[in-house]
Tab-separated table of C-alpha atoms in Angstrom:
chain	number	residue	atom	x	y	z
U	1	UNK	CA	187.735	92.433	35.313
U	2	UNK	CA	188.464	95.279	33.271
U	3	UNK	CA	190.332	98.865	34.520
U	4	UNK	CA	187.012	101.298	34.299
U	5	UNK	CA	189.613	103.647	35.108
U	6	UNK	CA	193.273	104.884	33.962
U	7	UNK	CA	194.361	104.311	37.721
U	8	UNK	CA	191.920	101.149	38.498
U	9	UNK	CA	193.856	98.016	39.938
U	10	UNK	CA	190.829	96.130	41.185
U	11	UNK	CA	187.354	96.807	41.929
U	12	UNK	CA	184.476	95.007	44.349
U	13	UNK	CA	181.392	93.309	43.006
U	14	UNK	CA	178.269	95.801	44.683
U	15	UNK	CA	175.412	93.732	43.804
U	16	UNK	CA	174.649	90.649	41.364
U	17	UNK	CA	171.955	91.437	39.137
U	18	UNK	CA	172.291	88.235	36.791
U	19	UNK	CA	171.852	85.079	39.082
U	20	UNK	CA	173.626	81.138	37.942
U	21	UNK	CA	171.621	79.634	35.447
U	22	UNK	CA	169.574	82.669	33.974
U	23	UNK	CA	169.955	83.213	30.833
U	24	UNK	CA	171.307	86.448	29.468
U	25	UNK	CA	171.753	88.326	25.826
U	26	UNK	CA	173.739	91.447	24.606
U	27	UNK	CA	172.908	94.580	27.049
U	28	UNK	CA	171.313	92.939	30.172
U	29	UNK	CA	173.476	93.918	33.370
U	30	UNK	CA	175.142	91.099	35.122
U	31	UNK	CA	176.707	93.106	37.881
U	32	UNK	CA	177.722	96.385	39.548
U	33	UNK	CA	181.008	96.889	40.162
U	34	UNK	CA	182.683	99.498	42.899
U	35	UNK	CA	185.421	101.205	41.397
U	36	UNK	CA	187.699	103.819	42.855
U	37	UNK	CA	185.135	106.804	41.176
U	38	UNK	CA	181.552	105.239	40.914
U	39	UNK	CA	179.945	101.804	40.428
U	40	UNK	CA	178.924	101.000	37.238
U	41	UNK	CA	177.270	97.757	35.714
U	42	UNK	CA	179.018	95.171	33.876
U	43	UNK	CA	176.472	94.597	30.441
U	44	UNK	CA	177.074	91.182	29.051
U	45	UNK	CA	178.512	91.043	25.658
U	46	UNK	CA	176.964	88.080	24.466
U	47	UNK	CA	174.257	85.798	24.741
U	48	UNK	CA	174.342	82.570	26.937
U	49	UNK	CA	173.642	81.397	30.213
U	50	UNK	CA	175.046	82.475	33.257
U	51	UNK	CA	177.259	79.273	34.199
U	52	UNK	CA	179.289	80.505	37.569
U	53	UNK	CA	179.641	83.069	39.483
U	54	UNK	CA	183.259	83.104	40.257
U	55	UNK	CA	183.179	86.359	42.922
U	56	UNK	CA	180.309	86.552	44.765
U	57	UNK	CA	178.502	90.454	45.916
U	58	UNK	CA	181.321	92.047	48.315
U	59	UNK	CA	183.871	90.362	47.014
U	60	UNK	CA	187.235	92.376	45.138
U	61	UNK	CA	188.423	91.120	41.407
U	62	UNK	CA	191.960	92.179	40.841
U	63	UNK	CA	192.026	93.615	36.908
U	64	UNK	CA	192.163	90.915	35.010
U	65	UNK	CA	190.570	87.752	37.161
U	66	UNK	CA	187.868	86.650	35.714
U	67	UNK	CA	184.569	87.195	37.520
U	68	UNK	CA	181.972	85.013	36.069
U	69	UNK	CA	181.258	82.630	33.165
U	70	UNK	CA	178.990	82.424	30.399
U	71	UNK	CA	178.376	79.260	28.453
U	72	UNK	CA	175.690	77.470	27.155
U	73	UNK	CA	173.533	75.415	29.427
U	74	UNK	CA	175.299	72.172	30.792
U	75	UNK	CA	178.259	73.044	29.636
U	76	UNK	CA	181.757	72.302	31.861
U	77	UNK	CA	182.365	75.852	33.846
U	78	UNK	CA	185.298	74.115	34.894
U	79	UNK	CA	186.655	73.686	32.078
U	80	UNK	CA	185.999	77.491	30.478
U	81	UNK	CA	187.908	78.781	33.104
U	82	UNK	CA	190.579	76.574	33.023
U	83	UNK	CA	190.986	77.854	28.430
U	84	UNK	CA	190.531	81.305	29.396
U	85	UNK	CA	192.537	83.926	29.165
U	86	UNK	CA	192.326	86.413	31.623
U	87	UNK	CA	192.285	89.915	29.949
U	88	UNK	CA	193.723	92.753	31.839
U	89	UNK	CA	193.101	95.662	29.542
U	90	UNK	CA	189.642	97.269	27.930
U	91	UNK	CA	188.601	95.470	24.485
U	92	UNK	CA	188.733	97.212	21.575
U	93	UNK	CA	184.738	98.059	19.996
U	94	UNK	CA	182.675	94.616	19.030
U	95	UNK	CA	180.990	92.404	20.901
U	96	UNK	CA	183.928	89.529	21.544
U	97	UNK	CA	187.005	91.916	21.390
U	98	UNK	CA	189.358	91.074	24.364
U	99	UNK	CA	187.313	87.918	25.153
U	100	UNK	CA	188.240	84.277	25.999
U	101	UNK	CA	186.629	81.529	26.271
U	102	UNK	CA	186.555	77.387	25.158
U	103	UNK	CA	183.805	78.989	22.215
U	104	UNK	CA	184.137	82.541	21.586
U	105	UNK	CA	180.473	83.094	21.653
U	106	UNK	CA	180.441	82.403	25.539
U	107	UNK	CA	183.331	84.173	26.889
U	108	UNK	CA	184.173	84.090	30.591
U	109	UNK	CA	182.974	87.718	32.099
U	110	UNK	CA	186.543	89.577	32.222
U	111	UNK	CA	186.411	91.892	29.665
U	112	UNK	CA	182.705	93.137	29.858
U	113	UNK	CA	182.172	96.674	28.780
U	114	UNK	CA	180.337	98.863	31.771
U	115	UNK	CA	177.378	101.305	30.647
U	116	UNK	CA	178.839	104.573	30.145
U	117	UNK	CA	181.748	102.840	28.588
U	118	UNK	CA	180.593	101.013	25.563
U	119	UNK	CA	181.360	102.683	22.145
U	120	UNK	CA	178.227	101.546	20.875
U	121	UNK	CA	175.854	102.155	23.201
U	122	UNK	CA	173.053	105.540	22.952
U	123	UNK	CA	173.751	108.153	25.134
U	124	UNK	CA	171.798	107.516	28.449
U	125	UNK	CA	170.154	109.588	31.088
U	126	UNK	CA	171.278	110.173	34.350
U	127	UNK	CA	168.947	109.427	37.170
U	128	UNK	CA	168.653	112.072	39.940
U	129	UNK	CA	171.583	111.959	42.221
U	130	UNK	CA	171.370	111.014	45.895
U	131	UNK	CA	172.053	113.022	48.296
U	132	UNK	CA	175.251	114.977	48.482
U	133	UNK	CA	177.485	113.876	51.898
U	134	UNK	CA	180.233	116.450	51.594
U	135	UNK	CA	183.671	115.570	52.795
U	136	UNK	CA	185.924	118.624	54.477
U	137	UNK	CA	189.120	116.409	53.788
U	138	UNK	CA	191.023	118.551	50.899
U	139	UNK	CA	191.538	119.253	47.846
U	140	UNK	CA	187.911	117.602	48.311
U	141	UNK	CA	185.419	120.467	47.195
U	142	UNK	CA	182.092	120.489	45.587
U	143	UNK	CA	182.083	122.702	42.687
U	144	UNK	CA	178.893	125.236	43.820
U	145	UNK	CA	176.088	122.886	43.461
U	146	UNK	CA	173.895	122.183	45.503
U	147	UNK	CA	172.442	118.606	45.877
U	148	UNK	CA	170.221	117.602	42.597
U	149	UNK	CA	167.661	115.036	44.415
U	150	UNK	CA	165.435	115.796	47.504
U	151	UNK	CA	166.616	114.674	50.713
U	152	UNK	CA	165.661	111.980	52.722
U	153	UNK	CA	166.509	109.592	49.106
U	154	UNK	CA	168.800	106.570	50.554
U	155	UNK	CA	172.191	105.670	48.340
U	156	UNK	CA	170.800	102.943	45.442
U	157	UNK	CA	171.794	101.017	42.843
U	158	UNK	CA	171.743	101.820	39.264
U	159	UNK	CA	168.900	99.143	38.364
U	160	UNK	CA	167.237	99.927	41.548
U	161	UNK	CA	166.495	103.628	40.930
U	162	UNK	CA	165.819	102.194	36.925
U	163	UNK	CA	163.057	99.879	38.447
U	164	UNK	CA	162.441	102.689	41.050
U	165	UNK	CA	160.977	105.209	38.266
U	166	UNK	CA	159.813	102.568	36.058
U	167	UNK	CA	157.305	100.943	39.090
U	168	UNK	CA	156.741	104.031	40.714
U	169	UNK	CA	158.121	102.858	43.800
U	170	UNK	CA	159.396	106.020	46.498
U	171	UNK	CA	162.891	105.356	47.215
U	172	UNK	CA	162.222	107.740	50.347
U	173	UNK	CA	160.477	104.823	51.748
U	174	UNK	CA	162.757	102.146	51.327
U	175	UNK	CA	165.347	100.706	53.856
U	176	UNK	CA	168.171	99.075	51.332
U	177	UNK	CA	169.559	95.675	52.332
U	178	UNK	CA	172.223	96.284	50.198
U	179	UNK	CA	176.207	97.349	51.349
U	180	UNK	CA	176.109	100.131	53.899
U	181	UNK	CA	171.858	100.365	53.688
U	182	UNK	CA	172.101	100.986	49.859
U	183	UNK	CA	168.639	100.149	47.705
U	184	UNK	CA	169.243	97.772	45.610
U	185	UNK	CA	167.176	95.545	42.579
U	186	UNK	CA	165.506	93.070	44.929
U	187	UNK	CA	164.228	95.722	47.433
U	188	UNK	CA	162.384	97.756	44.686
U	189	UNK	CA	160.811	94.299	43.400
U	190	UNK	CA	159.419	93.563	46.877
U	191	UNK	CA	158.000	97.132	47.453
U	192	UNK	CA	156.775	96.529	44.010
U	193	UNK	CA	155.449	92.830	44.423
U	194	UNK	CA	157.696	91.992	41.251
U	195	UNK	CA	159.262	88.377	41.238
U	196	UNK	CA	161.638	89.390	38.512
U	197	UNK	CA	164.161	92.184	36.848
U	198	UNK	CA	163.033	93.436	33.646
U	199	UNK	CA	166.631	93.141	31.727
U	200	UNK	CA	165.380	94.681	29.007
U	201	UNK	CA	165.153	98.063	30.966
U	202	UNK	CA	168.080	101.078	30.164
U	203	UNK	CA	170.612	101.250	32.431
U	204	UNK	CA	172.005	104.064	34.107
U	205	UNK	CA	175.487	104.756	35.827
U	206	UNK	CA	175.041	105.724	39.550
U	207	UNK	CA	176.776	107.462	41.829
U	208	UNK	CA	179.976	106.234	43.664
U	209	UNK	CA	178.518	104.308	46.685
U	210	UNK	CA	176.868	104.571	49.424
U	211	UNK	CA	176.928	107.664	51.098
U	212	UNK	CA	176.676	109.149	54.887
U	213	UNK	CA	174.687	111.923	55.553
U	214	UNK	CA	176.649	113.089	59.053
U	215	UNK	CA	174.118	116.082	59.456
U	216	UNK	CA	171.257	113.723	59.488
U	217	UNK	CA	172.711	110.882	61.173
U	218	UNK	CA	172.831	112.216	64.328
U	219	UNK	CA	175.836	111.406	67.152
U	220	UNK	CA	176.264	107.929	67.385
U	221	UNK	CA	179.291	104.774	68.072
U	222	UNK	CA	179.120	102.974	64.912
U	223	UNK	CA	182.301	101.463	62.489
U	224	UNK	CA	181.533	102.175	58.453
U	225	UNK	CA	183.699	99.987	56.390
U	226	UNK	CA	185.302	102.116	53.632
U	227	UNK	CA	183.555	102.503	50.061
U	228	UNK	CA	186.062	101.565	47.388
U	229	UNK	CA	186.011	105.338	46.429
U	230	UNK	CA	186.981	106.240	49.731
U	231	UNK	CA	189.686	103.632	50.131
U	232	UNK	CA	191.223	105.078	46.759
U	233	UNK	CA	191.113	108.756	48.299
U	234	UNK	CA	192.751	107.911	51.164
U	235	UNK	CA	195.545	106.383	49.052
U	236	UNK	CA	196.014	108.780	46.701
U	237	UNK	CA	195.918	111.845	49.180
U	238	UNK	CA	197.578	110.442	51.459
U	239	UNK	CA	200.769	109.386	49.128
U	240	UNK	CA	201.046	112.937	47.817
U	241	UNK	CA	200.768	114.255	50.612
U	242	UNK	CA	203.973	112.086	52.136
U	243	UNK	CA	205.920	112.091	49.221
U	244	UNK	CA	205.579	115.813	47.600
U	245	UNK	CA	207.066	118.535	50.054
U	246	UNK	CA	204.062	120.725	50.019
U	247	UNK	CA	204.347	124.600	50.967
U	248	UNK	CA	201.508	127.335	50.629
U	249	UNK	CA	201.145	130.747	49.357
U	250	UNK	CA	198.386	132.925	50.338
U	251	UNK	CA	196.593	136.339	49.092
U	252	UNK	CA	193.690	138.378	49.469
U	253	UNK	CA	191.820	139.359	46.111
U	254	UNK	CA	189.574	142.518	45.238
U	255	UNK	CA	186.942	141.472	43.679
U	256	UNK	CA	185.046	143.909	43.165
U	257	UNK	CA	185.767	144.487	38.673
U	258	UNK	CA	185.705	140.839	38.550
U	259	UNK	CA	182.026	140.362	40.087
U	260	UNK	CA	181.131	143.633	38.096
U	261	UNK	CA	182.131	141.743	34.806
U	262	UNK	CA	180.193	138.588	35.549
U	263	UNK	CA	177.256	140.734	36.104
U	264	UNK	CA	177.389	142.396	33.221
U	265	UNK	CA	178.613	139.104	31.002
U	266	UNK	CA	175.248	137.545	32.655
U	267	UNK	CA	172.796	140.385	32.099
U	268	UNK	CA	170.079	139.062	30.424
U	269	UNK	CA	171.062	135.248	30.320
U	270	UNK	CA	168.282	132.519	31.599
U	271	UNK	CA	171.669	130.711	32.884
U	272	UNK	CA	174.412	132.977	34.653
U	273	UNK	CA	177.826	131.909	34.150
U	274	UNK	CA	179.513	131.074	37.234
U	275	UNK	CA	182.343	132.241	39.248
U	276	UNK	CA	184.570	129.054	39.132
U	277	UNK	CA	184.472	129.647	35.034
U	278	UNK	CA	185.982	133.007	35.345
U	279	UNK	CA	188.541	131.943	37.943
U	280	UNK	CA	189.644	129.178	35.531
U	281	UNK	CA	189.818	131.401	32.383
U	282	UNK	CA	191.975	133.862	34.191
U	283	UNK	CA	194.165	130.966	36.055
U	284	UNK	CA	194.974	129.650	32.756
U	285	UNK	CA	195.908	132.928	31.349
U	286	UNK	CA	198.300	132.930	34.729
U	287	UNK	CA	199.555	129.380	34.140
U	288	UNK	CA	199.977	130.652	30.456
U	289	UNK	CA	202.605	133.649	31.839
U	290	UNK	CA	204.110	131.276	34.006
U	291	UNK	CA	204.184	127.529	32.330
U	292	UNK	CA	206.928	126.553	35.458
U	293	UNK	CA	203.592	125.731	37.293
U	294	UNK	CA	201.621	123.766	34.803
U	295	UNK	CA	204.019	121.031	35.400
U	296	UNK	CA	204.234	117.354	36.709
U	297	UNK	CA	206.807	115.707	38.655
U	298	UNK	CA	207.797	112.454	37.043
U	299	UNK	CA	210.643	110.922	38.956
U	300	UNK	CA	213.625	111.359	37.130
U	301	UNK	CA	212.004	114.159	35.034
U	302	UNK	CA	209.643	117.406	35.312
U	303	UNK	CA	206.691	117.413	32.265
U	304	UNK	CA	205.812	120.782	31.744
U	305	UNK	CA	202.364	120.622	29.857
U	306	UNK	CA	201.481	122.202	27.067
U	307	UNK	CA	197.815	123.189	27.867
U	308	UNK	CA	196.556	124.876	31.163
U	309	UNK	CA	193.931	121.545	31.662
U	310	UNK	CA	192.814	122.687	34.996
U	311	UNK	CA	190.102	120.462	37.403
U	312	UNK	CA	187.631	121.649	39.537
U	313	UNK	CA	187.174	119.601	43.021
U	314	UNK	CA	183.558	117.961	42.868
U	315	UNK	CA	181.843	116.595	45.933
U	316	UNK	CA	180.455	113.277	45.549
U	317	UNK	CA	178.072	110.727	47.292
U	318	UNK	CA	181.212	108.674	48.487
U	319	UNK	CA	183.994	110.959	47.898
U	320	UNK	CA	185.515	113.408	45.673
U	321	UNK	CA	186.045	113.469	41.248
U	322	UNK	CA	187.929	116.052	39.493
U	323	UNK	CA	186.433	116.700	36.402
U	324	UNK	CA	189.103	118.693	34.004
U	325	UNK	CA	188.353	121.233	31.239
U	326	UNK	CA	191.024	120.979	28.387
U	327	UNK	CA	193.163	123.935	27.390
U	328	UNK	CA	190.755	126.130	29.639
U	329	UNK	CA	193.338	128.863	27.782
U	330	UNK	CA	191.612	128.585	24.757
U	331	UNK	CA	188.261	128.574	25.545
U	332	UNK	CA	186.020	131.307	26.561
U	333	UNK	CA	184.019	131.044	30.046
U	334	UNK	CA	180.790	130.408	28.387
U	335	UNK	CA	182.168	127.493	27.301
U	336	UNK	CA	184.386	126.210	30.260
U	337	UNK	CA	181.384	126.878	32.298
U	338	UNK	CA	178.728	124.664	30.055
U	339	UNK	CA	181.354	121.753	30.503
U	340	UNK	CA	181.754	122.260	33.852
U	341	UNK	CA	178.073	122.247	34.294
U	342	UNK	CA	177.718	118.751	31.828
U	343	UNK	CA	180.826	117.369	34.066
U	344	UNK	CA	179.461	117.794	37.149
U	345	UNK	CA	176.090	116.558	36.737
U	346	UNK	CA	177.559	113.239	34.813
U	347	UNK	CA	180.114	112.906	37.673
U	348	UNK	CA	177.509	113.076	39.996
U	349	UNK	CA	175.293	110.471	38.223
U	350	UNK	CA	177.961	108.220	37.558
U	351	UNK	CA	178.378	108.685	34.098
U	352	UNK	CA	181.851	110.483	33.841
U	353	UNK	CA	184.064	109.103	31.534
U	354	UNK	CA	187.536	108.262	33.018
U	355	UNK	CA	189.512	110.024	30.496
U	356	UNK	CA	187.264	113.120	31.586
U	357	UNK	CA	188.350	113.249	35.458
U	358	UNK	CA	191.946	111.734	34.904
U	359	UNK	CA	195.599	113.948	34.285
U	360	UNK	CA	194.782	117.768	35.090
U	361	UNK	CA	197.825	119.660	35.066
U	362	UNK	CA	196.760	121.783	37.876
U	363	UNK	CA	193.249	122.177	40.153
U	364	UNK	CA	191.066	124.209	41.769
U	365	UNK	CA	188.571	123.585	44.978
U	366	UNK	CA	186.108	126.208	45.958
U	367	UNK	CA	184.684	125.978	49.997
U	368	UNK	CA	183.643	129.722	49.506
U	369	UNK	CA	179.821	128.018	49.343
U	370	UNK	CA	180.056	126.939	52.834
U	371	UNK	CA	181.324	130.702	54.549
U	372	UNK	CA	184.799	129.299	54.374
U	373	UNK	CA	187.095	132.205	54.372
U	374	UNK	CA	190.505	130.025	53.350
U	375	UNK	CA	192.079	126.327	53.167
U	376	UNK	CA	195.042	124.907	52.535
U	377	UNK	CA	193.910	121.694	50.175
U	378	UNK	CA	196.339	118.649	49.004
U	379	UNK	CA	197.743	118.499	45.976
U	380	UNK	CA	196.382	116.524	43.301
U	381	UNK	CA	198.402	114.408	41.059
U	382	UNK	CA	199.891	114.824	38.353
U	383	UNK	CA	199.671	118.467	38.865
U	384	UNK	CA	202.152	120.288	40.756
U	385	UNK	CA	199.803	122.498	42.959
U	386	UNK	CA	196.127	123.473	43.797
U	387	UNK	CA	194.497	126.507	43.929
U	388	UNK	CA	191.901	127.207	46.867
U	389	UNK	CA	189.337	129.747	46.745
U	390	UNK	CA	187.575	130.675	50.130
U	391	UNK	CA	184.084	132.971	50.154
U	392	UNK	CA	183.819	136.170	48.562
U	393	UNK	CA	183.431	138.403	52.044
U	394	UNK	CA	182.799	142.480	52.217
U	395	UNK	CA	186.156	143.605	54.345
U	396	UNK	CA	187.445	146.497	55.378
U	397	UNK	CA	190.453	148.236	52.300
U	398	UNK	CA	192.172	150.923	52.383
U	399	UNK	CA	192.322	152.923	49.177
U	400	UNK	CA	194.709	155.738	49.817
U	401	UNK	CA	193.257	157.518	53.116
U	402	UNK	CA	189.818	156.218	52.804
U	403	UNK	CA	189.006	152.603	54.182
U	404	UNK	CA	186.598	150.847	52.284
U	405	UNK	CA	184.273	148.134	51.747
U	406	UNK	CA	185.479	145.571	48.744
U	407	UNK	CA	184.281	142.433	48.285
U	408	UNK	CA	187.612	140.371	48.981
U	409	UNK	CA	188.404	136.279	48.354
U	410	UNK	CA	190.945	134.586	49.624
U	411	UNK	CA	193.175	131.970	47.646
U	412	UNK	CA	196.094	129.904	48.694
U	413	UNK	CA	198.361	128.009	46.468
U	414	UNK	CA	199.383	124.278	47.378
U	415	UNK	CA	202.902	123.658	45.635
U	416	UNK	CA	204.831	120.995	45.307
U	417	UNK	CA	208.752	121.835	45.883
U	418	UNK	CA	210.201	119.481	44.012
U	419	UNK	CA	208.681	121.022	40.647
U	420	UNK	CA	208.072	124.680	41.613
U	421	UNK	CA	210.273	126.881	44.195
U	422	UNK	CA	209.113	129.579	46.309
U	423	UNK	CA	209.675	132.477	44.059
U	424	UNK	CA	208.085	130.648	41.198
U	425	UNK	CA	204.887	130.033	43.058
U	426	UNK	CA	204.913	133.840	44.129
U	427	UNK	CA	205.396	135.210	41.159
U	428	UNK	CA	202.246	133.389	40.057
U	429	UNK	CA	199.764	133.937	42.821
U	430	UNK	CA	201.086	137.646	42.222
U	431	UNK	CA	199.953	137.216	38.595
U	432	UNK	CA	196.593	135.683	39.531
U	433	UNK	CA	195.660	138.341	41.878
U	434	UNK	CA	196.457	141.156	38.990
U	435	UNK	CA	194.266	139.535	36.378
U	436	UNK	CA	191.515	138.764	39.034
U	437	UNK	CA	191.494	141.777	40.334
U	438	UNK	CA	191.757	143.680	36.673
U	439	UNK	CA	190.325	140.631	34.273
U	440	UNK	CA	191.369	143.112	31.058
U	441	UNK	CA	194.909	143.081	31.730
U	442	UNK	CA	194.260	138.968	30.325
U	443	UNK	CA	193.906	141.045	26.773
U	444	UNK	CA	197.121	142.441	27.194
């Protein structure tokens, strides 16, 4: 097993798609694997036979163990595993790279390449999502999307929504016998009548898991084992939230010259750009006035970073992903907001690369979508805080003796104290609110 991600340890087998004795070449998919952001196939490198199955569908492969064997028909399993060595890290590009084995044409399955991770491979198109399930638990946000597949379509499998398309078959139909009622290969080929898996066939990254629509399930006693994404979650939240001493900061925003802007930036476009790529231009200019922010706490040392690489909170299936623009404070919003947009439909397909989601130096989450007026989110590591953004409301202003309607947001600032003090993250919230509330003083 292989680390699909920079903060991977292990991973769980979802589904088998190769079964002991088939035979297999460069390409077909051998297996999904759960990781701690979405389950992606394993492609086998080589061609050979599929000897053992070493961790059977369910089961979790530590990075490194070895997962299955490929030979060549008759030959010793046994004794494959017993020459190989175990390979903890990604290969580097070819076909064998990282691979051991008693021949080096039939490696044991360790260091298989997934999908959207092979240097080689063509780019490949991303099914239609399932259905969102959105989780309150912060900094967990979607990024102001709304689902991208009709409702009523269960949680599937790569291959299965592949064979799906390809056969015609109506997921909506379907009752999955796979984890946690997720479609999988072999349900599509009995609605379809088909004995066997086309190999041949693209595949596709899917979403993270299996996910739980609350608002259709309806209230009910029932235990859900954890999805690996939402076992990681828990983790990771849960350790910053223990070990870095959070404390807020709160403020109301006019919006008003900031919504006139985008309006006038957008007039005439076929695609409007959208609010979180004008909060993000004008939080990096912030970060930019105030770098003590854009930092990272690193033990025995504070990393303050030299580009304002700022993620945006994305609902997913199973969970949450963070997809992070680069040096959002040299790019213009058009452009952070066609990443954003390429990001977030990727992440939601599965497809995100992990160097894409991995080491923002600070985040946003936007609940505004939902009526939310404010939240207090968690911070996200390695950043040092997390910017919330609640709806854009009319409310009552005074301006001088007249009260007013403005259209007012509310943001609050999740800090961590060991990297930024009080006064620090004041000063910047104070900044924020200046250049969202007058977006020209960022040309100043």
């Amino acid at each position: 097993m292989i680390a699909l991600s920079p903060t991977m340890q292990d991973g769980v087998i979802a589904e088998w798609i190769a079964e002991e004795g088939q035979a297999v070449k460069p390409g077909d998919a051998l297996c999904e694997v759960e990781t701690d952001k979405a389950t992606m196939p394993y492609e086998s490198p080589v061609s050979g036979t599929v000897l053992k199955i070493v961790k059977a569908a369910g089961q979790t492969a530590a990075v490194g163990e070895i997962i299955a064997v490929l030979g060549k028909p008759g030959e010793d399993w046994a004794a494959v595993i017993a020459g190989a060595t175990p390979v903890a890290e990604r290969p580097a590009a070819g076909p064998s790279a990282g691979v051991t084995s008693t021949e080096a044409s039939f490696p044991a399955l360790g260091p298989i390449e997934p999908t959207v991770a092979a240097p080689a491979a063509p780019p490949l198109s991303a099914p239609p999502a399932a259905p969102r399930a959105s989780t309150a638990s912060a900094p967990s946000s979607p990024a102001g999307a709304s689902p991208s597949s009709p409702a009523g379509i269960p949680p599937s499998s790569p291959l299965a929504r592949r064979l799906a398309r390809d056969g015609s078959v109506d997921l909506r139909t379907l009752r999955g016998s796979g984890p946690h009622g997720r479609v999988v290969a072999r349900d599509i080929m009995a609605a379809a009548g088909k004995d066997t898996v086309n190999a041949d066939a693209p595949k596709s990254a899917a979403p993270g898991g299996a996910s739980i629509g609350m608002a259709s399930r309806g209230l009910r006693d029932e235990r859900v084992p954890l999805s690996r994404m939402r076992s990681i979650i828990a983790k990771r939240l849960g350790d910053s939230y223990s070990e870095a001493p959070h404390f807020f900061v709160r403020a109301a925003i006019d919006m008003e010259r900031l919504l006139e802007l985008r309006a006038a930036v957008n007039e005439g476009r076929d695609k409007p750009i959208g609010l979180n790529a004008f909060v993000m231009k004008l939080t990096a200019a912030a970060l930019e006035r105030h770098p003590l922010v854009n930092a990272s706490w690193e033990g025995d040392a504070i990393r303050y970073r030299p580009a304002a690489d700022i993620g945006l909170a994305v609902s997913l299936d199973a969970g949450l992903i963070t997809p992070v623009v680069r040096a959002c404070e040299r790019k213009g919003v058009e452009d952070i907001d066609a990443e954003l947009a390429d990001m977030v439909a990727r992440a939601r397909s599965g497809a995100l690369k992990p160097e894409e989601y991995a080491d923002a130096s600070f985040t946003v989450s936007n609940l505004g979508q939902y009526g939310v007026e404010e939240f207090t989110a968690i911070i996200n590591p390695p950043g040092s805080a997390i910017l919330t953004l609640g709806a854009v409301s009319k409310e009552a202003v005074v301006r001088g003796d007249a009260i007013v309607a403005r259209r007012t947001m509310r943001v609050t600032l999740s800090s961590d104290h060991r990297v930024i003090d009080g006064a620090v993250a004041a000063a910047f919230v104070a900044e924020l609110k200046a250049l969202l509330e007058e977006p020209a003083l960022a040309l100043v």
